[in-house]
Amino acid sequence: MIDLYSVFTANGQKIHVMLEECGLAYRAHAVNLYGGAHKTAEFRMLNPFARVPVLVDHGAGVTVAETSAILEYLADKTGRFMPQGAGGRAEAQQWLSFVAANVGPLFRGLFKFGAAMPDNNPAAVKFFMTEAEAAFAVIDGHLEDRAWLAGGEYSVADIAFYPVAATSAKQLPQGVAPYTNLRRWMDVVAARPAVVRGMAVLAPA
Ligand SMILES: N[C@@H](CCC(=O)N[C@@H](CS)C(=O)NCC(=O)O)C(=O)O
């Protein structure tokens, strides 16, 4: 059995979608971030970085945090959603890293300085917004002549980016409206039954 400690945000949704795509049995536990549940000594035993999501695979004796590491772990475990050739695999890891290490933190900054502290630091908001829009423009351009982000197939790279486009991008003034190729790709990903199920996991009642 797999236990997933998570929240209803893009970072959580990446893993919810992957688990649903892989058809793995799991229990999703909502972590009360506002109550500081992730800062306890008990939680830091699972993830020293005090962040969600964290996955505990009891059968394998594995505990893993960081969305890109969790996605790669599940891809290795199931043999799914990671292109098999060296080139395709490297490409998937490149886009996975770009989303987790670059795009994700931009939206974290935008939330912290924008939604969480409105009008407190307009320069910071402008910086994070401009960078996030530039990242979306890069991904939109990349999708101009391809159906998927990497390796010519649906992969962990698409699974990592879809929740960011569907959820986090709402923080941008125009959302995903300016990005035609991205919206075409989103429509295809959104129609997958596992994506529909995964995006709804831990949704507030
Ligand atoms: N780099 C991490 C980011 C995870 C992250 O920022 N999670 C947020 C929730 S979406 C969190 O735990 N925030 C708690 C905090 O910042 O104290 C990953 O990819 O897993």
mmCIF file of C-alpha atoms and ligand atoms in Angstrom:
data_model
loop_
_atom_site.group_PDB
_atom_site.id
_atom_site.type_symbol
_atom_site.label_atom_id
_atom_site.label_comp_id
_atom_site.label_asym_id
_atom_site.label_seq_id
_atom_site.Cartn_x
_atom_site.Cartn_y
_atom_site.Cartn_z
ATOM 1 C CA MET A 1 0.000 0.000 0.000
ATOM 2 C CA ILE A 2 1.067 3.551 -0.728
ATOM 3 C CA ASP A 3 0.350 6.483 1.602
ATOM 4 C CA LEU A 4 0.518 9.923 0.055
ATOM 5 C CA TYR A 5 0.720 13.045 2.236
ATOM 6 C CA SER A 6 -0.490 15.843 0.066
ATOM 7 C CA VAL A 7 -2.699 18.859 -0.587
ATOM 8 C CA PHE A 8 -5.105 20.069 -3.270
ATOM 9 C CA THR A 9 -2.547 22.163 -5.170
ATOM 10 C CA ALA A 10 -0.639 21.690 -8.404
ATOM 11 C CA ASN A 11 2.219 19.941 -6.585
ATOM 12 C CA GLY A 12 -0.178 17.467 -5.015
ATOM 13 C CA GLN A 13 -2.152 17.017 -8.223
ATOM 14 C CA LYS A 14 0.970 15.981 -10.162
ATOM 15 C CA ILE A 15 1.258 12.912 -7.941
ATOM 16 C CA HIS A 16 -2.485 12.257 -7.709
ATOM 17 C CA VAL A 17 -2.657 12.146 -11.510
ATOM 18 C CA MET A 18 0.415 9.887 -11.775
ATOM 19 C CA LEU A 19 -0.973 7.435 -9.211
ATOM 20 C CA GLU A 20 -4.279 7.335 -11.066
ATOM 21 C CA GLU A 21 -2.534 6.906 -14.435
ATOM 22 C CA CYS A 22 -0.481 4.020 -13.038
ATOM 23 C CA GLY A 23 -3.552 2.362 -11.494
ATOM 24 C CA LEU A 24 -1.791 2.006 -8.144
ATOM 25 C CA ALA A 25 -3.735 1.613 -4.896
ATOM 26 C CA TYR A 26 -3.049 4.490 -2.518
ATOM 27 C CA ARG A 27 -4.438 6.458 0.393
ATOM 28 C CA ALA A 28 -4.280 10.256 0.092
ATOM 29 C CA HIS A 29 -3.939 12.139 3.383
ATOM 30 C CA ALA A 30 -4.575 15.878 3.452
ATOM 31 C CA VAL A 31 -1.851 17.751 5.363
ATOM 32 C CA ASN A 32 -3.041 20.907 7.121
ATOM 33 C CA LEU A 33 -0.401 23.394 5.969
ATOM 34 C CA TYR A 34 -2.179 26.366 7.516
ATOM 35 C CA GLY A 35 -2.121 24.552 10.852
ATOM 36 C CA GLY A 36 1.599 23.807 10.462
ATOM 37 C CA ALA A 37 1.183 20.008 10.328
ATOM 38 C CA HIS A 38 4.159 19.792 7.940
ATOM 39 C CA LYS A 39 6.480 21.530 10.418
ATOM 40 C CA THR A 40 6.195 18.901 13.151
ATOM 41 C CA ALA A 41 9.087 16.618 14.071
ATOM 42 C CA GLU A 42 6.944 13.639 13.054
ATOM 43 C CA PHE A 43 6.367 15.024 9.558
ATOM 44 C CA ARG A 44 10.036 15.982 9.144
ATOM 45 C CA MET A 45 10.855 12.313 9.658
ATOM 46 C CA LEU A 46 9.023 11.755 6.351
ATOM 47 C CA ASN A 47 10.363 14.852 4.628
ATOM 48 C CA PRO A 48 13.186 16.895 6.183
ATOM 49 C CA PHE A 49 12.254 19.781 3.833
ATOM 50 C CA ALA A 50 8.833 20.053 5.559
ATOM 51 C CA ARG A 51 6.891 20.172 2.301
ATOM 52 C CA VAL A 52 4.218 18.100 0.627
ATOM 53 C CA PRO A 53 3.753 15.860 -1.259
ATOM 54 C CA VAL A 54 5.527 12.897 0.333
ATOM 55 C CA LEU A 55 4.967 9.315 -0.767
ATOM 56 C CA VAL A 56 5.467 6.278 1.461
ATOM 57 C CA ASP A 57 5.534 2.956 -0.396
ATOM 58 C CA HIS A 58 5.278 0.489 2.486
ATOM 59 C CA GLY A 59 5.750 -2.632 0.363
ATOM 60 C CA ALA A 60 9.032 -1.344 -1.038
ATOM 61 C CA GLY A 61 10.212 0.339 2.176
ATOM 62 C CA VAL A 62 10.591 3.647 0.304
ATOM 63 C CA THR A 63 9.780 7.186 1.434
ATOM 64 C CA VAL A 64 10.290 9.898 -1.170
ATOM 65 C CA ALA A 65 9.591 13.642 -1.378
ATOM 66 C CA GLU A 66 9.981 16.260 -4.147
ATOM 67 C CA THR A 67 7.513 15.933 -7.006
ATOM 68 C CA SER A 68 10.064 15.165 -9.712
ATOM 69 C CA ALA A 69 11.662 12.428 -7.571
ATOM 70 C CA ILE A 70 8.250 10.948 -6.748
ATOM 71 C CA LEU A 71 7.229 10.928 -10.409
ATOM 72 C CA GLU A 72 10.479 9.249 -11.439
ATOM 73 C CA TYR A 73 10.102 6.721 -8.607
ATOM 74 C CA LEU A 74 6.604 5.785 -9.764
ATOM 75 C CA ALA A 75 7.716 5.639 -13.407
ATOM 76 C CA ASP A 76 10.543 3.248 -12.427
ATOM 77 C CA LYS A 77 8.224 1.192 -10.236
ATOM 78 C CA THR A 78 5.607 0.699 -12.925
ATOM 79 C CA GLY A 79 7.702 0.956 -16.093
ATOM 80 C CA ARG A 80 5.240 3.560 -17.362
ATOM 81 C CA PHE A 81 5.215 7.190 -18.511
ATOM 82 C CA MET A 82 8.989 7.471 -18.987
ATOM 83 C CA PRO A 83 10.242 7.233 -22.594
ATOM 84 C CA GLN A 84 12.499 4.182 -22.959
ATOM 85 C CA GLY A 85 15.189 5.464 -25.330
ATOM 86 C CA ALA A 86 18.074 7.452 -23.829
ATOM 87 C CA GLY A 87 17.169 10.570 -25.821
ATOM 88 C CA GLY A 88 13.483 10.496 -24.927
ATOM 89 C CA ARG A 89 14.269 9.786 -21.275
ATOM 90 C CA ALA A 90 16.718 12.697 -21.096
ATOM 91 C CA GLU A 91 14.178 14.957 -22.764
ATOM 92 C CA ALA A 92 11.461 13.940 -20.275
ATOM 93 C CA GLN A 93 13.838 14.560 -17.354
ATOM 94 C CA GLN A 94 14.777 17.942 -18.807
ATOM 95 C CA TRP A 95 11.167 19.147 -18.939
ATOM 96 C CA LEU A 96 10.373 17.531 -15.604
ATOM 97 C CA SER A 97 13.266 19.456 -14.039
ATOM 98 C CA PHE A 98 12.254 22.666 -15.776
ATOM 99 C CA VAL A 99 8.744 22.410 -14.335
ATOM 100 C CA ALA A 100 9.769 21.381 -10.797
ATOM 101 C CA ALA A 101 12.889 23.522 -10.385
ATOM 102 C CA ASN A 102 11.943 26.622 -12.373
ATOM 103 C CA VAL A 103 8.240 27.004 -13.085
ATOM 104 C CA GLY A 104 7.006 25.728 -9.699
ATOM 105 C CA PRO A 105 9.087 28.152 -7.593
ATOM 106 C CA LEU A 106 7.922 31.079 -9.747
ATOM 107 C CA PHE A 107 4.331 30.369 -8.772
ATOM 108 C CA ARG A 108 5.386 29.894 -5.145
ATOM 109 C CA GLY A 109 6.898 33.382 -5.258
ATOM 110 C CA LEU A 110 3.852 34.778 -7.013
ATOM 111 C CA PHE A 111 1.581 33.304 -4.355
ATOM 112 C CA LYS A 112 3.723 34.455 -1.435
ATOM 113 C CA PHE A 113 4.134 38.038 -2.683
ATOM 114 C CA GLY A 114 0.856 38.303 -4.575
ATOM 115 C CA ALA A 115 -2.140 36.356 -3.279
ATOM 116 C CA ALA A 116 -0.790 35.871 0.252
ATOM 117 C CA MET A 117 0.486 39.460 0.723
ATOM 118 C CA PRO A 118 -1.439 41.612 -1.766
ATOM 119 C CA ASP A 119 0.157 44.962 -2.632
ATOM 120 C CA ASN A 120 3.063 44.313 -0.277
ATOM 121 C CA ASN A 121 5.797 44.033 -2.870
ATOM 122 C CA PRO A 122 4.745 44.984 -6.418
ATOM 123 C CA ALA A 123 8.311 44.613 -7.734
ATOM 124 C CA ALA A 124 8.468 40.991 -6.556
ATOM 125 C CA VAL A 125 5.024 40.250 -8.018
ATOM 126 C CA LYS A 126 6.092 41.762 -11.345
ATOM 127 C CA PHE A 127 9.303 39.715 -11.361
ATOM 128 C CA PHE A 128 7.602 36.388 -10.671
ATOM 129 C CA MET A 129 4.767 37.122 -13.110
ATOM 130 C CA THR A 130 7.106 38.121 -15.947
ATOM 131 C CA GLU A 131 9.272 35.040 -15.407
ATOM 132 C CA ALA A 132 6.252 32.733 -15.215
ATOM 133 C CA GLU A 133 4.814 34.173 -18.422
ATOM 134 C CA ALA A 134 8.196 33.731 -20.116
ATOM 135 C CA ALA A 135 8.292 30.073 -19.024
ATOM 136 C CA PHE A 136 4.786 29.524 -20.384
ATOM 137 C CA ALA A 137 5.811 31.138 -23.668
ATOM 138 C CA VAL A 138 8.759 28.728 -23.932
ATOM 139 C CA ILE A 139 6.530 25.709 -23.324
ATOM 140 C CA ASP A 140 3.915 27.052 -25.748
ATOM 141 C CA GLY A 141 6.588 27.414 -28.433
ATOM 142 C CA HIS A 142 7.911 23.925 -27.713
ATOM 143 C CA LEU A 143 4.421 22.472 -28.211
ATOM 144 C CA GLU A 144 3.948 24.206 -31.556
ATOM 145 C CA ASP A 145 5.052 21.203 -33.595
ATOM 146 C CA ARG A 146 4.615 18.330 -31.129
ATOM 147 C CA ALA A 147 1.791 16.654 -29.270
ATOM 148 C CA TRP A 148 3.685 15.956 -26.028
ATOM 149 C CA LEU A 149 6.431 17.667 -24.068
ATOM 150 C CA ALA A 150 9.038 14.911 -24.448
ATOM 151 C CA GLY A 151 9.960 11.731 -26.247
ATOM 152 C CA GLY A 152 7.005 11.814 -28.630
ATOM 153 C CA GLU A 153 4.701 10.299 -26.006
ATOM 154 C CA TYR A 154 2.616 11.187 -22.947
ATOM 155 C CA SER A 155 5.071 11.089 -20.047
ATOM 156 C CA VAL A 156 5.913 12.290 -16.542
ATOM 157 C CA ALA A 157 6.819 15.644 -18.115
ATOM 158 C CA ASP A 158 3.210 16.173 -19.249
ATOM 159 C CA ILE A 159 1.907 14.847 -15.934
ATOM 160 C CA ALA A 160 4.130 17.315 -14.029
ATOM 161 C CA PHE A 161 3.162 20.330 -16.088
ATOM 162 C CA TYR A 162 -0.576 19.819 -16.578
ATOM 163 C CA PRO A 163 -1.634 20.769 -12.991
ATOM 164 C CA VAL A 164 0.597 23.858 -13.142
ATOM 165 C CA ALA A 165 -1.154 24.957 -16.349
ATOM 166 C CA ALA A 166 -4.624 24.045 -15.068
ATOM 167 C CA THR A 167 -4.278 25.370 -11.509
ATOM 168 C CA SER A 168 -1.280 27.648 -10.852
ATOM 169 C CA ALA A 169 -1.670 29.607 -14.106
ATOM 170 C CA LYS A 170 -4.902 31.100 -12.745
ATOM 171 C CA GLN A 171 -2.596 33.490 -10.848
ATOM 172 C CA LEU A 172 -1.532 35.061 -14.167
ATOM 173 C CA PRO A 173 -3.664 38.021 -15.332
ATOM 174 C CA GLN A 174 -4.591 36.290 -18.596
ATOM 175 C CA GLY A 175 -4.240 32.708 -17.373
ATOM 176 C CA VAL A 176 -3.371 30.377 -20.267
ATOM 177 C CA ALA A 177 -5.416 32.406 -22.807
ATOM 178 C CA PRO A 178 -2.389 33.707 -24.780
ATOM 179 C CA TYR A 179 -0.868 30.256 -25.289
ATOM 180 C CA THR A 180 -2.626 28.544 -28.210
ATOM 181 C CA ASN A 181 -0.468 25.407 -28.437
ATOM 182 C CA LEU A 182 -0.524 24.962 -24.691
ATOM 183 C CA ARG A 183 -4.338 25.160 -24.651
ATOM 184 C CA ARG A 184 -4.582 22.541 -27.404
ATOM 185 C CA TRP A 185 -2.294 20.254 -25.374
ATOM 186 C CA MET A 186 -4.291 20.942 -22.179
ATOM 187 C CA ASP A 187 -7.548 19.911 -23.866
ATOM 188 C CA VAL A 188 -6.058 16.537 -24.801
ATOM 189 C CA VAL A 189 -4.545 15.910 -21.362
ATOM 190 C CA ALA A 190 -7.699 17.064 -19.546
ATOM 191 C CA ALA A 191 -9.773 14.464 -21.410
ATOM 192 C CA ARG A 192 -7.839 11.532 -19.912
ATOM 193 C CA PRO A 193 -10.023 9.789 -17.285
ATOM 194 C CA ALA A 194 -7.059 9.364 -14.887
ATOM 195 C CA VAL A 195 -6.354 13.084 -15.117
ATOM 196 C CA VAL A 196 -9.978 13.903 -14.293
ATOM 197 C CA ARG A 197 -9.838 11.604 -11.256
ATOM 198 C CA GLY A 198 -6.389 12.761 -10.108
ATOM 199 C CA MET A 199 -7.169 16.462 -10.356
ATOM 200 C CA ALA A 200 -10.141 15.966 -7.986
ATOM 201 C CA VAL A 201 -8.261 14.102 -5.229
ATOM 202 C CA LEU A 202 -8.389 15.994 -1.888
ATOM 203 C CA ALA A 203 -10.678 18.651 -3.371
ATOM 204 C CA PRO A 204 -12.422 20.614 -0.624
ATOM 205 C CA ALA A 205 -15.972 19.393 -0.017
HETATM 206 N N1 LIG B 1 10.022 21.456 -4.686
HETATM 207 C C1 LIG B 1 8.897 20.871 -3.998
HETATM 208 C C2 LIG B 1 7.857 21.944 -3.728
HETATM 209 C C3 LIG B 1 6.752 21.424 -2.826
HETATM 210 C C4 LIG B 1 5.955 22.557 -2.221
HETATM 211 O O1 LIG B 1 6.294 23.758 -2.314
HETATM 212 N N2 LIG B 1 4.852 22.180 -1.584
HETATM 213 C C5 LIG B 1 4.031 23.177 -0.905
HETATM 214 C C6 LIG B 1 2.555 22.847 -1.108
HETATM 215 S S1 LIG B 1 2.108 22.979 -2.809
HETATM 216 C C7 LIG B 1 4.328 23.133 0.578
HETATM 217 O O2 LIG B 1 4.547 22.076 1.132
HETATM 218 N N3 LIG B 1 4.320 24.313 1.208
HETATM 219 C C8 LIG B 1 4.537 24.403 2.613
HETATM 220 C C9 LIG B 1 5.408 25.566 2.984
HETATM 221 O O3 LIG B 1 5.889 26.267 2.095
HETATM 222 O O4 LIG B 1 5.633 25.751 4.184
HETATM 223 C C10 LIG B 1 8.309 19.720 -4.826
HETATM 224 O O5 LIG B 1 8.457 19.728 -6.064
HETATM 225 O O6 LIG B 1 7.741 18.788 -4.226
#
